[in-house]
Every structure is written in C-alpha cells, then in structure tokens.
Amino acid sequence: MPNHDQDRSNVSDRPAAIVIGGGIIGCAAALELIKAGFACTVLDQGALMQEASTAAAGMLGAQVETHEPGPFYKLCRHSQELYRPWTEELEELTGITAEYVAEGILRVALDEEDEAQLRSRLSWMRGAQWLSAEQIRAAEPMLAPEVRGGLMLERDHHIMPTALAGALRAALVKLGCRIREWTPAYRLLQHQGRIAGVQTAEGPLYADVTVLAAGAWAPVLTEPLGLKLPVFPVKGQCISLRPEAPLNRSTLFAKSCYIVPKRDGTALIGATQLEVGFDKRTDAEAVAKLYRKACALLPAMRDAAFVRTWAGLRPGSRDGLPFIGTWPEAPGLIFAAGHYRNGILLAPGTGLLVKQLALGEQPALDLTAFAPGRAAGAAGVSG
Ligand SMILES: Cc1cc2nc3c(=O)[nH]c(=O)nc-3n(C[C@H](O)[C@H](O)[C@H](O)COP(=O)(O)OP(=O)(O)OC[C@H]3O[C@@H](n4cnc5c(N)ncnc54)[C@H](O)[C@@H]3O)c2cc1C
C-alpha cells in the first residue's frame, strides 16, 4: 500500500478500515470494526442514515419475511437474536433508545390461498402459531371481519429507525469513528492486486480493509472492477397516521400492507414497491392506496389524522438475497450490500460478519448463498 500517512484513514498503528456508506449496514459494520480495534472511517456521499435506513418501517421480521427454511432464514434469525442486546448496548453507550417494541407480528390472511400458504409455514417455522378468526379478533378486536385468521409471529419485533439512527451516530462518535459526510467515494483504489482504499474529492484514502455498504448505489463502485453487482433501487413509500388511541397492539401484516403501531402513538403504514430508478418522489395515489388498505384491515383507521408520507430506495437484489462476503478478484474488499427489504433486521448480524471477515476469522454463518460473485457465475467466497 502506498505509504502516504496523511492519506491513510489511520495514522496510528491500528489497522485501518474505510466503510463506504453510512446507512444502517455501514454504521453497524463500523461499530463492530471499531470495537475489534480498527481505526475506522465512514464515508457518505450525503448525511449519515438519510437514505433507505430511515425510510424503513423498522420491523425485525425474520419470520414474516421468510417463505422457506434455508440460509436466508438462518441469517435473519441470527440477526434477530442479536437485536435486543445490540440496541441495549447502544442505549447504554449513548443514552438514546431505539424504541424497541416486543409485541410480535400478526400475519393475517384475507383469502383461502393466502391462508394455505401461511399454514404451510407451520411445519418448519418455530415459534409461529395459527390463530383462528375468533382467536385473532380476541387478540386484536379492531380488525375487520374479513380477516379469516393469521399467523402469530411472537419473535418479530420492531424498532424506530429514526431513533436508532441517533443512537448509532452517537455511538460511532463516542467510540472515535471518523465520520466524513458529503464525501462520496469516487472509485476503489487498487494496489498490488488488492483493494487499498478509495478516491475522494479530497484525495485518496488508504486502508487495510474497505467495506462496500453503499446500498442501492453499490454497483457504481464494483463495475470498474468487472463485477456487475445486481443491486438496484426499489422505491418504497409509507404513510404515518395518528389514531386517537392505538388501534392494534401487534404489527398487522397482510399481503400488500402492514400497520406498525409505534411507541409515539402513530401508525406507520407501508409500503409500496416500485422499480423506477433513483426517484424518491412521493405521490398522492400511493398515499390513497395505503390509506385504503389500512382501513380495509382496521376500519377505525378512517378517523385517524394524517401525519406525513415519505419514500426510500431499498437496495434490491434479483434473488432477494444480500451480498455479504469477499470476492477473489478483489481482496481487501468486503461486500455488505443488497439487503433489500430487510436491512434494518440484518444490521447487527451483518456488522458481526463484516468484522469476522475483516479479522480473517471463520464467519458465524455459511455465506455461500450470499457470495458477491454468485451472479457473475464466479466462485463466491464465504470467508
Ligand atoms: C419503505 C421502506 C420500508 C422498509 N421497511 C423495512 C423494515 O421494516 N425492516 C427492515 O429490516 N428493512 C426495511 N426496509 C429495508 C431497509 O431500509 C434497507 O434494507 C436498509 O436500510 C439498507 O441499508 P443500507 O445501509 O444498505 O442502505 P442505505 O440506508 O440506503 O445507505 C446507503 C448509504 O450509502 C451512501 N453511499 C452510496 N454511494 C456512496 C458513495 N459512492 N460514497 C459514499 N457514500 C455512498 C448513501 O448516501 C447512503 O447513505 C425498508 C425500506 C423501505 C424503503
């Protein structure tokens, strides 16, 4: 690596790490890297935690989001188990709560086909319980009569992404992370066959380990290396309403709509799903659609006050799986991108895996299914 001390993200004798992207995945990775002894710099082309990571609903839906057993379910469950202690550690460090709510998700069925699909999960999903129409109304009395039953997923909790953003930033500052906002990484630097850092407008920054956590923008940086990472923006729009009193205790989740009752008394209703490029505009049609769907589940939502609407860009991937691991063609680079609908849930698990890869340790999970080179047909590396 070129010996430009002034260009290194670290001038101490600690190993240096650069994290590209200050969303929840980059921040979670930086947190683990600092705790493991790296001198860490997080670069963001904008401000920290202002893209998908604060547009999210904050569900930790390992069970509601999984349709079959396998590596993705394992990854989700692994991160879900880490979540509560992770937010408690952040709160202890910073005094900021992530507004963790441990009420479970009720995945409701409105038609026969949906019911059959949901019931089929009972054979392999531990901790899920089928509730009949009567049982479900006893649990959530405000539900519409059309709901025919549902899966109670007690382990699927939620947090408030904007609150968690504050805790993550404060924790990184407190632990001595260098945060460089409005500083895009223009390209990855190579030296002697390794990725050696990034080029920024202010010059090169060198590091022993570079983490690619650039969300929907990640492919821009891998393309010059010859890797077309199939990650792309999937726009999601949400609305927030304030009923006079909370209408549901558990999160209600139907085929194309969910209602998350937040600690502040608002109901977060999401989300649309559209591939329209890097477009974050909100529109009245989506607001109306989400409102109608929420009222179809909870008719009393009609009287709620409108609070706000917003949109964010999920880092989608064609097979729905994230890219976590290394790529033989680019040693020194760790991928942590493409977390699609589940980046909030997967943050602590991904942070830990990035740290293990950076230290050359055996990752806690088999990462073959998430190998960065899988789409290119290249052999992926899991650790
Ligand atoms: C409406 C909606 C609802 C969602 N609900 C949930 C949910 O309930 N539960 C859940 O688990 N997930 C949910 N998600 C998904 C979740 O938000 C994402 O998977 C997650 O935020 C991805 O995090 P990230 O850090 O990879 O990306 P981002 O948060 O988008 O962060 C990427 C960062 O990289 C920066 N960047 C990009 N390129 C560069 C560069 N060249 N140089 C420097 N910086 C760069 C960007 O500025 C950005 O800050 C939801 C998403 C949306 C949109």
CSV table of C-alpha atoms and ligand atoms in Angstrom, one decimal:
chain,number,residue,atom,x,y,z
A,1,MET,CA,0.0,0.0,0.0
A,2,PRO,CA,1.4,3.5,-0.8
A,3,ASN,CA,2.9,4.9,2.3
A,4,HIS,CA,1.1,8.3,2.5
A,5,ASP,CA,0.4,8.7,6.1
A,6,GLN,CA,-1.6,11.8,5.6
A,7,ASP,CA,-3.9,9.9,3.2
A,8,ARG,CA,-4.5,6.9,5.5
A,9,SER,CA,-7.7,6.9,7.4
A,10,ASN,CA,-5.5,5.9,10.3
A,11,VAL,CA,-2.1,7.3,11.4
A,12,SER,CA,-1.8,5.1,14.4
A,13,ASP,CA,-0.5,1.6,14.3
A,14,ARG,CA,-4.0,0.1,14.4
A,15,PRO,CA,-5.3,-1.5,11.2
A,16,ALA,CA,-7.4,0.9,9.2
A,17,ALA,CA,-10.8,0.4,7.8
A,18,ILE,CA,-12.9,2.5,5.4
A,19,VAL,CA,-16.7,1.9,5.3
A,20,ILE,CA,-18.3,3.3,2.1
A,21,GLY,CA,-21.9,4.2,3.0
A,22,GLY,CA,-23.3,5.5,6.3
A,23,GLY,CA,-26.7,3.7,6.2
A,24,ILE,CA,-27.6,1.2,8.9
A,25,ILE,CA,-25.4,-1.5,7.3
A,26,GLY,CA,-22.3,0.7,7.1
A,27,CYS,CA,-22.8,2.0,10.6
A,28,ALA,CA,-23.3,-1.4,12.1
A,29,ALA,CA,-20.2,-2.6,10.3
A,30,ALA,CA,-18.2,0.4,11.5
A,31,LEU,CA,-19.3,-0.2,15.1
A,32,GLU,CA,-18.0,-3.8,15.1
A,33,LEU,CA,-14.8,-2.8,13.4
A,34,ILE,CA,-14.0,-0.1,15.9
A,35,LYS,CA,-14.8,-2.5,18.8
A,36,ALA,CA,-12.4,-5.0,17.2
A,37,GLY,CA,-9.5,-2.4,17.2
A,38,PHE,CA,-9.7,-0.9,13.7
A,39,ALA,CA,-9.3,2.8,13.2
A,40,CYS,CA,-12.4,3.3,11.2
A,41,THR,CA,-13.7,6.0,8.8
A,42,VAL,CA,-17.2,6.1,7.5
A,43,LEU,CA,-17.7,8.0,4.2
A,44,ASP,CA,-21.1,9.0,3.0
A,45,GLN,CA,-22.0,11.0,-0.2
A,46,GLY,CA,-24.7,12.7,1.8
A,47,ALA,CA,-25.5,12.6,5.5
A,48,LEU,CA,-25.4,9.6,7.7
A,49,MET,CA,-28.6,7.4,7.9
A,50,GLN,CA,-30.7,9.6,5.5
A,51,GLU,CA,-31.5,7.1,2.8
A,52,ALA,CA,-33.3,3.7,3.0
A,53,SER,CA,-32.3,3.2,6.6
A,54,THR,CA,-34.6,5.9,8.0
A,55,ALA,CA,-37.3,5.4,5.4
A,56,ALA,CA,-37.9,1.9,6.8
A,57,ALA,CA,-40.7,0.7,9.0
A,58,GLY,CA,-38.3,-0.8,11.4
A,59,MET,CA,-39.8,-4.4,11.5
A,60,LEU,CA,-37.4,-7.1,12.6
A,61,GLY,CA,-39.4,-9.6,10.6
A,62,ALA,CA,-37.2,-12.7,10.4
A,63,GLN,CA,-40.4,-14.8,10.3
A,64,VAL,CA,-42.9,-12.7,8.4
A,65,GLU,CA,-40.4,-12.0,5.5
A,66,THR,CA,-39.3,-15.7,5.0
A,67,HIS,CA,-41.2,-18.2,2.9
A,68,GLU,CA,-39.0,-21.2,3.2
A,69,PRO,CA,-36.3,-22.6,5.5
A,70,GLY,CA,-32.7,-22.1,4.3
A,71,PRO,CA,-29.7,-19.8,4.5
A,72,PHE,CA,-31.7,-16.6,4.4
A,73,TYR,CA,-33.9,-17.6,7.3
A,74,LYS,CA,-30.8,-18.6,9.3
A,75,LEU,CA,-29.2,-15.2,8.6
A,76,CYS,CA,-32.5,-13.4,9.6
A,77,ARG,CA,-32.9,-15.4,12.8
A,78,HIS,CA,-29.2,-14.9,13.7
A,79,SER,CA,-29.5,-11.1,13.4
A,80,GLN,CA,-32.9,-11.1,15.1
A,81,GLU,CA,-31.4,-12.8,18.1
A,82,LEU,CA,-28.7,-10.2,18.3
A,83,TYR,CA,-31.0,-7.2,18.1
A,84,ARG,CA,-32.3,-6.6,21.6
A,85,PRO,CA,-28.8,-6.8,23.2
A,86,TRP,CA,-27.5,-4.7,20.4
A,87,THR,CA,-30.0,-1.8,21.0
A,88,GLU,CA,-29.5,-2.2,24.8
A,89,GLU,CA,-25.7,-1.8,24.3
A,90,LEU,CA,-26.2,1.3,22.1
A,91,GLU,CA,-28.6,2.8,24.7
A,92,GLU,CA,-26.1,2.1,27.5
A,93,LEU,CA,-23.3,3.8,25.4
A,94,THR,CA,-25.3,6.8,24.3
A,95,GLY,CA,-28.4,7.2,26.4
A,96,ILE,CA,-30.5,7.0,23.2
A,97,THR,CA,-33.3,4.4,22.9
A,98,ALA,CA,-34.1,2.7,19.6
A,99,GLU,CA,-37.7,2.4,20.8
A,100,TYR,CA,-37.7,-1.4,20.8
A,101,VAL,CA,-41.2,-2.9,20.9
A,102,ALA,CA,-41.6,-6.6,21.6
A,103,GLU,CA,-45.2,-7.2,20.5
A,104,GLY,CA,-44.9,-9.6,17.6
A,105,ILE,CA,-46.3,-9.5,14.1
A,106,LEU,CA,-49.7,-10.9,13.2
A,107,ARG,CA,-49.6,-12.1,9.5
A,108,VAL,CA,-53.2,-12.0,8.6
A,109,ALA,CA,-54.9,-14.0,5.9
A,110,LEU,CA,-57.7,-12.4,3.8
A,111,ASP,CA,-58.3,-15.3,1.3
A,112,GLU,CA,-58.1,-19.1,1.1
A,113,GLU,CA,-54.9,-19.2,-0.9
A,114,ASP,CA,-53.1,-16.9,1.5
A,115,GLU,CA,-54.3,-18.9,4.5
A,116,ALA,CA,-53.0,-22.1,2.9
A,117,GLN,CA,-49.6,-20.5,2.2
A,118,LEU,CA,-49.3,-19.2,5.7
A,119,ARG,CA,-50.4,-22.5,7.3
A,120,SER,CA,-47.7,-24.3,5.3
A,121,ARG,CA,-45.0,-22.4,7.2
A,122,LEU,CA,-46.1,-24.0,10.5
A,123,SER,CA,-44.3,-27.2,9.5
A,124,TRP,CA,-40.8,-25.6,9.7
A,125,MET,CA,-41.1,-22.2,11.4
A,126,ARG,CA,-40.6,-22.5,15.1
A,127,GLY,CA,-42.5,-20.0,17.4
A,128,ALA,CA,-45.3,-19.4,14.9
A,129,GLN,CA,-48.9,-20.1,16.0
A,130,TRP,CA,-52.0,-20.2,13.8
A,131,LEU,CA,-54.9,-18.1,15.2
A,132,SER,CA,-58.5,-18.8,14.0
A,133,ALA,CA,-60.9,-15.9,13.1
A,134,GLU,CA,-62.2,-15.9,16.7
A,135,GLN,CA,-58.8,-16.1,18.3
A,136,ILE,CA,-57.5,-13.3,16.1
A,137,ARG,CA,-60.3,-11.0,17.0
A,138,ALA,CA,-59.8,-11.7,20.7
A,139,ALA,CA,-56.2,-10.6,20.2
A,140,GLU,CA,-56.9,-7.6,18.0
A,141,PRO,CA,-60.6,-6.6,18.5
A,142,MET,CA,-60.5,-3.7,15.9
A,143,LEU,CA,-59.6,-6.0,13.0
A,144,ALA,CA,-62.0,-6.1,10.0
A,145,PRO,CA,-64.5,-9.0,9.9
A,146,GLU,CA,-63.0,-10.2,6.5
A,147,VAL,CA,-59.8,-11.4,8.3
A,148,ARG,CA,-60.1,-15.2,8.3
A,149,GLY,CA,-57.2,-16.0,10.6
A,150,GLY,CA,-53.5,-15.5,10.8
A,151,LEU,CA,-50.0,-16.5,11.9
A,152,MET,CA,-48.9,-15.0,15.2
A,153,LEU,CA,-45.1,-14.4,15.0
A,154,GLU,CA,-44.2,-13.6,18.6
A,155,ARG,CA,-40.4,-13.2,17.8
A,156,ASP,CA,-40.9,-10.5,15.1
A,157,HIS,CA,-40.5,-7.2,17.0
A,158,HIS,CA,-39.8,-3.6,15.8
A,159,ILE,CA,-37.7,-0.5,16.4
A,160,MET,CA,-38.0,3.1,15.3
A,161,PRO,CA,-35.3,3.7,12.5
A,162,THR,CA,-35.0,7.4,13.1
A,163,ALA,CA,-34.4,6.8,16.8
A,164,LEU,CA,-31.8,4.1,16.1
A,165,ALA,CA,-30.1,6.4,13.7
A,166,GLY,CA,-29.5,8.9,16.5
A,167,ALA,CA,-28.1,6.1,18.7
A,168,LEU,CA,-25.8,4.7,16.0
A,169,ARG,CA,-24.3,8.1,15.2
A,170,ALA,CA,-23.7,9.0,18.8
A,171,ALA,CA,-22.1,5.6,19.5
A,172,LEU,CA,-19.8,5.9,16.5
A,173,VAL,CA,-18.7,9.4,17.6
A,174,LYS,CA,-18.2,8.2,21.2
A,175,LEU,CA,-16.0,5.3,20.1
A,176,GLY,CA,-13.8,7.6,17.9
A,177,CYS,CA,-15.1,6.8,14.4
A,178,ARG,CA,-14.2,9.4,11.8
A,179,ILE,CA,-17.4,10.3,10.1
A,180,ARG,CA,-17.0,12.1,6.7
A,181,GLU,CA,-20.3,13.2,5.4
A,182,TRP,CA,-20.8,14.8,1.9
A,183,THR,CA,-17.7,12.9,0.8
A,184,PRO,CA,-18.5,10.4,-2.0
A,185,ALA,CA,-16.2,7.6,-2.7
A,186,TYR,CA,-15.5,8.1,-6.4
A,187,ARG,CA,-13.7,4.8,-7.0
A,188,LEU,CA,-12.0,1.9,-5.3
A,189,LEU,CA,-8.2,2.1,-5.3
A,190,GLN,CA,-6.1,-0.9,-6.2
A,191,HIS,CA,-2.5,-1.6,-5.2
A,192,GLN,CA,-0.5,-4.8,-5.8
A,193,GLY,CA,-3.7,-6.8,-6.6
A,194,ARG,CA,-5.6,-5.7,-3.5
A,195,ILE,CA,-8.3,-3.0,-2.9
A,196,ALA,CA,-6.3,-0.4,-0.9
A,197,GLY,CA,-8.9,2.3,-0.2
A,198,VAL,CA,-11.0,4.9,-2.1
A,199,GLN,CA,-10.6,8.0,-4.1
A,200,THR,CA,-12.5,11.0,-2.8
A,201,ALA,CA,-12.7,14.6,-3.9
A,202,GLU,CA,-10.2,15.5,-1.2
A,203,GLY,CA,-7.7,12.9,-2.4
A,204,PRO,CA,-7.0,9.2,-1.9
A,205,LEU,CA,-7.8,7.4,1.4
A,206,TYR,CA,-5.9,4.2,2.1
A,207,ALA,CA,-7.0,1.4,4.4
A,208,ASP,CA,-6.2,-2.3,5.1
A,209,VAL,CA,-9.9,-3.2,4.8
A,210,THR,CA,-12.6,-1.4,2.7
A,211,VAL,CA,-16.2,-2.2,3.2
A,212,LEU,CA,-18.7,-1.6,0.5
A,213,ALA,CA,-22.0,-0.7,2.2
A,214,ALA,CA,-23.3,1.8,-0.4
A,215,GLY,CA,-26.9,0.4,-0.5
A,216,ALA,CA,-28.6,0.8,-3.9
A,217,TRP,CA,-25.6,2.7,-5.2
A,218,ALA,CA,-23.1,-0.2,-4.6
A,219,PRO,CA,-22.8,-1.3,-8.3
A,220,VAL,CA,-21.3,2.0,-9.4
A,221,LEU,CA,-18.2,1.1,-7.4
A,222,THR,CA,-17.9,-2.6,-8.4
A,223,GLU,CA,-18.4,-2.1,-12.2
A,224,PRO,CA,-14.9,-0.7,-12.9
A,225,LEU,CA,-13.6,-4.0,-11.2
A,226,GLY,CA,-15.5,-6.0,-13.8
A,227,LEU,CA,-18.3,-7.1,-11.4
A,228,LYS,CA,-21.8,-6.1,-12.3
A,229,LEU,CA,-23.4,-6.4,-8.9
A,230,PRO,CA,-27.2,-6.9,-9.5
A,231,VAL,CA,-28.3,-4.4,-6.9
A,232,PHE,CA,-30.8,-1.7,-7.8
A,233,PRO,CA,-33.2,0.7,-6.2
A,234,VAL,CA,-36.7,-0.4,-5.3
A,235,LYS,CA,-38.8,2.5,-4.2
A,236,GLY,CA,-41.0,2.2,-1.1
A,237,GLN,CA,-43.5,4.7,0.1
A,238,CYS,CA,-45.1,4.9,3.5
A,239,ILE,CA,-47.6,7.0,5.4
A,240,SER,CA,-48.0,7.8,9.0
A,241,LEU,CA,-51.4,8.3,10.7
A,242,ARG,CA,-52.3,9.2,14.2
A,243,PRO,CA,-55.5,7.5,15.5
A,244,GLU,CA,-57.0,8.9,18.7
A,245,ALA,CA,-55.9,5.8,20.5
A,246,PRO,CA,-53.8,2.9,19.2
A,247,LEU,CA,-55.9,0.5,17.2
A,248,ASN,CA,-53.6,-2.5,17.2
A,249,ARG,CA,-51.1,-3.9,19.7
A,250,SER,CA,-49.2,-6.3,17.4
A,251,THR,CA,-48.0,-5.2,14.0
A,252,LEU,CA,-50.6,-6.3,11.4
A,253,PHE,CA,-49.2,-7.6,8.2
A,254,ALA,CA,-51.3,-8.5,5.2
A,255,LYS,CA,-50.2,-9.5,1.6
A,256,SER,CA,-49.6,-5.9,0.4
A,257,CYS,CA,-49.9,-3.7,3.5
A,258,TYR,CA,-48.6,-3.5,7.1
A,259,ILE,CA,-49.5,-1.3,10.1
A,260,VAL,CA,-46.8,-0.9,12.7
A,261,PRO,CA,-48.0,0.8,15.9
A,262,LYS,CA,-45.1,3.0,17.0
A,263,ARG,CA,-44.4,4.0,20.6
A,264,ASP,CA,-45.3,7.6,19.9
A,265,GLY,CA,-48.9,6.7,19.1
A,266,THR,CA,-48.6,6.9,15.3
A,267,ALA,CA,-49.4,4.0,13.0
A,268,LEU,CA,-46.8,3.5,10.3
A,269,ILE,CA,-48.4,2.1,7.2
A,270,GLY,CA,-46.4,0.7,4.3
A,271,ALA,CA,-45.3,0.1,1.8
A,272,THR,CA,-45.4,0.4,-2.0
A,273,GLN,CA,-42.8,-1.4,-4.1
A,274,LEU,CA,-41.7,0.0,-7.5
A,275,GLU,CA,-38.6,-0.2,-9.7
A,276,VAL,CA,-38.4,3.4,-11.0
A,277,GLY,CA,-34.7,4.1,-10.6
A,278,PHE,CA,-33.3,6.7,-8.2
A,279,ASP,CA,-36.6,8.5,-7.8
A,280,LYS,CA,-37.8,9.3,-4.2
A,281,ARG,CA,-40.8,11.5,-5.0
A,282,THR,CA,-43.9,10.7,-3.1
A,283,ASP,CA,-47.4,10.8,-4.7
A,284,ALA,CA,-51.0,11.1,-3.7
A,285,GLU,CA,-52.0,7.9,-5.4
A,286,ALA,CA,-49.7,5.9,-3.2
A,287,VAL,CA,-50.9,7.7,-0.1
A,288,ALA,CA,-54.6,7.0,-1.1
A,289,LYS,CA,-53.8,3.3,-1.8
A,290,LEU,CA,-52.0,2.8,1.5
A,291,TYR,CA,-54.8,4.6,3.4
A,292,ARG,CA,-57.5,2.4,1.7
A,293,LYS,CA,-55.6,-0.8,2.5
A,294,ALA,CA,-55.0,0.2,6.1
A,295,CYS,CA,-58.8,1.0,6.5
A,296,ALA,CA,-59.6,-2.4,5.0
A,297,LEU,CA,-57.7,-4.0,7.8
A,298,LEU,CA,-58.6,-1.6,10.6
A,299,PRO,CA,-61.9,0.2,9.7
A,300,ALA,CA,-61.5,2.7,12.6
A,301,MET,CA,-58.3,4.0,10.9
A,302,ARG,CA,-60.7,6.2,8.8
A,303,ASP,CA,-60.8,8.7,11.7
A,304,ALA,CA,-57.1,8.9,12.2
A,305,ALA,CA,-55.2,12.2,11.5
A,306,PHE,CA,-52.7,12.2,8.6
A,307,VAL,CA,-49.1,12.9,9.8
A,308,ARG,CA,-46.8,12.5,6.9
A,309,THR,CA,-45.6,10.5,3.9
A,310,TRP,CA,-42.1,9.6,2.6
A,311,ALA,CA,-40.2,7.3,0.3
A,312,GLY,CA,-36.9,5.5,0.3
A,313,LEU,CA,-34.9,3.3,-2.0
A,314,ARG,CA,-34.4,-0.3,-0.9
A,315,PRO,CA,-31.2,-1.9,-2.2
A,316,GLY,CA,-32.9,-4.7,-4.2
A,317,SER,CA,-31.2,-7.8,-5.5
A,318,ARG,CA,-32.6,-10.1,-8.2
A,319,ASP,CA,-32.6,-13.2,-6.0
A,320,GLY,CA,-33.8,-11.3,-2.9
A,321,LEU,CA,-30.6,-12.1,-1.0
A,322,PRO,CA,-27.9,-9.7,0.2
A,323,PHE,CA,-24.3,-9.7,-0.9
A,324,ILE,CA,-22.1,-10.4,2.2
A,325,GLY,CA,-18.6,-11.7,1.8
A,326,THR,CA,-15.5,-11.2,-0.2
A,327,TRP,CA,-14.7,-11.7,-3.9
A,328,PRO,CA,-11.5,-13.5,-5.0
A,329,GLU,CA,-10.8,-10.8,-7.7
A,330,ALA,CA,-10.8,-8.0,-5.1
A,331,PRO,CA,-9.0,-9.0,-1.9
A,332,GLY,CA,-9.2,-6.3,0.8
A,333,LEU,CA,-12.8,-5.5,-0.1
A,334,ILE,CA,-15.7,-6.7,2.0
A,335,PHE,CA,-19.2,-6.6,0.5
A,336,ALA,CA,-22.2,-5.7,2.6
A,337,ALA,CA,-25.0,-4.5,0.2
A,338,GLY,CA,-28.3,-5.5,-1.3
A,339,HIS,CA,-30.2,-6.1,1.9
A,340,TYR,CA,-33.4,-5.2,0.1
A,341,ARG,CA,-36.5,-5.4,2.4
A,342,ASN,CA,-34.6,-6.5,5.5
A,343,GLY,CA,-31.6,-4.3,6.1
A,344,ILE,CA,-32.8,-3.0,9.4
A,345,LEU,CA,-33.3,-6.5,10.7
A,346,LEU,CA,-30.0,-7.7,9.2
A,347,ALA,CA,-27.8,-4.9,10.5
A,348,PRO,CA,-26.3,-6.4,13.7
A,349,GLY,CA,-25.8,-9.8,12.0
A,350,THR,CA,-24.1,-8.2,9.0
A,351,GLY,CA,-21.9,-6.0,11.2
A,352,LEU,CA,-20.6,-9.0,13.0
A,353,LEU,CA,-20.0,-10.9,9.8
A,354,VAL,CA,-18.1,-8.0,8.4
A,355,LYS,CA,-15.9,-7.9,11.5
A,356,GLN,CA,-15.2,-11.6,11.3
A,357,LEU,CA,-14.2,-11.3,7.6
A,358,ALA,CA,-12.0,-8.3,8.3
A,359,LEU,CA,-10.2,-10.2,11.0
A,360,GLY,CA,-9.9,-13.3,8.8
A,361,GLU,CA,-12.0,-15.3,11.2
A,362,GLN,CA,-14.4,-18.1,10.3
A,363,PRO,CA,-17.8,-16.3,9.8
A,364,ALA,CA,-20.6,-17.3,12.2
A,365,LEU,CA,-22.7,-18.5,9.3
A,366,ASP,CA,-22.0,-20.2,5.9
A,367,LEU,CA,-22.0,-17.2,3.5
A,368,THR,CA,-22.0,-19.2,0.2
A,369,ALA,CA,-25.6,-18.2,-0.6
A,370,PHE,CA,-24.6,-14.5,-0.2
A,371,ALA,CA,-21.4,-14.6,-2.2
A,372,PRO,CA,-20.8,-11.3,-4.1
A,373,GLY,CA,-19.6,-13.2,-7.2
A,374,ARG,CA,-22.7,-15.5,-7.5
A,375,ALA,CA,-24.5,-13.5,-10.1
A,376,ALA,CA,-21.4,-13.3,-12.3
A,377,GLY,CA,-21.0,-17.1,-12.1
A,378,ALA,CA,-17.7,-16.5,-10.3
A,379,ALA,CA,-16.9,-18.6,-7.3
A,380,GLY,CA,-18.0,-16.8,-4.3
A,381,VAL,CA,-16.1,-16.7,-1.1
A,382,SER,CA,-17.6,-17.1,2.2
A,383,GLY,CA,-14.8,-16.2,4.5
B,1,LIG,C1,-40.4,2.0,2.8
B,1,LIG,C2,-39.3,1.0,3.3
B,1,LIG,C3,-39.7,0.2,4.3
B,1,LIG,C4,-38.7,-0.7,4.8
B,1,LIG,N1,-39.0,-1.4,5.9
B,1,LIG,C5,-38.1,-2.3,6.5
B,1,LIG,C6,-38.4,-3.0,7.7
B,1,LIG,O1,-39.5,-2.9,8.3
B,1,LIG,N2,-37.4,-3.8,8.2
B,1,LIG,C7,-36.2,-4.0,7.6
B,1,LIG,O2,-35.4,-4.8,8.0
B,1,LIG,N3,-35.9,-3.3,6.4
B,1,LIG,C8,-36.8,-2.5,5.9
B,1,LIG,N4,-36.5,-1.8,4.7
B,1,LIG,C9,-35.3,-2.0,4.1
B,1,LIG,C10,-34.1,-1.3,4.7
B,1,LIG,O3,-34.5,0.1,4.9
B,1,LIG,C11,-32.9,-1.4,3.8
B,1,LIG,O4,-32.6,-2.8,3.5
B,1,LIG,C12,-31.7,-0.8,4.6
B,1,LIG,O5,-31.9,0.4,5.0
B,1,LIG,C13,-30.4,-0.9,3.7
B,1,LIG,O6,-29.4,-0.2,4.4
B,1,LIG,P1,-28.1,0.2,3.7
B,1,LIG,O7,-27.2,0.8,4.7
B,1,LIG,O8,-27.5,-0.9,2.9
B,1,LIG,O9,-28.6,1.3,2.6
B,1,LIG,P2,-28.9,2.9,2.8
B,1,LIG,O10,-29.6,3.2,4.1
B,1,LIG,O11,-29.5,3.3,1.5
B,1,LIG,O12,-27.4,3.5,2.9
B,1,LIG,C14,-26.5,3.5,1.9
B,1,LIG,C15,-25.6,4.8,2.1
B,1,LIG,O13,-24.5,4.7,1.2
B,1,LIG,C16,-24.3,6.0,0.8
B,1,LIG,N5,-23.5,6.0,-0.5
B,1,LIG,C17,-23.9,5.4,-1.7
B,1,LIG,N6,-22.9,5.5,-2.6
B,1,LIG,C18,-21.8,6.1,-1.9
B,1,LIG,C19,-20.5,6.5,-2.3
B,1,LIG,N7,-20.1,6.3,-3.6
B,1,LIG,N8,-19.7,7.1,-1.4
B,1,LIG,C20,-20.2,7.4,-0.2
B,1,LIG,N9,-21.4,7.1,0.2
B,1,LIG,C21,-22.2,6.4,-0.6
B,1,LIG,C22,-25.7,6.7,0.6
B,1,LIG,O14,-25.6,8.1,0.6
B,1,LIG,C23,-26.4,6.0,1.8
B,1,LIG,O15,-26.3,6.9,2.9
B,1,LIG,C24,-37.4,-0.8,4.2
B,1,LIG,C25,-37.1,0.0,3.2
B,1,LIG,C26,-38.0,0.9,2.7
B,1,LIG,C27,-37.6,1.9,1.6
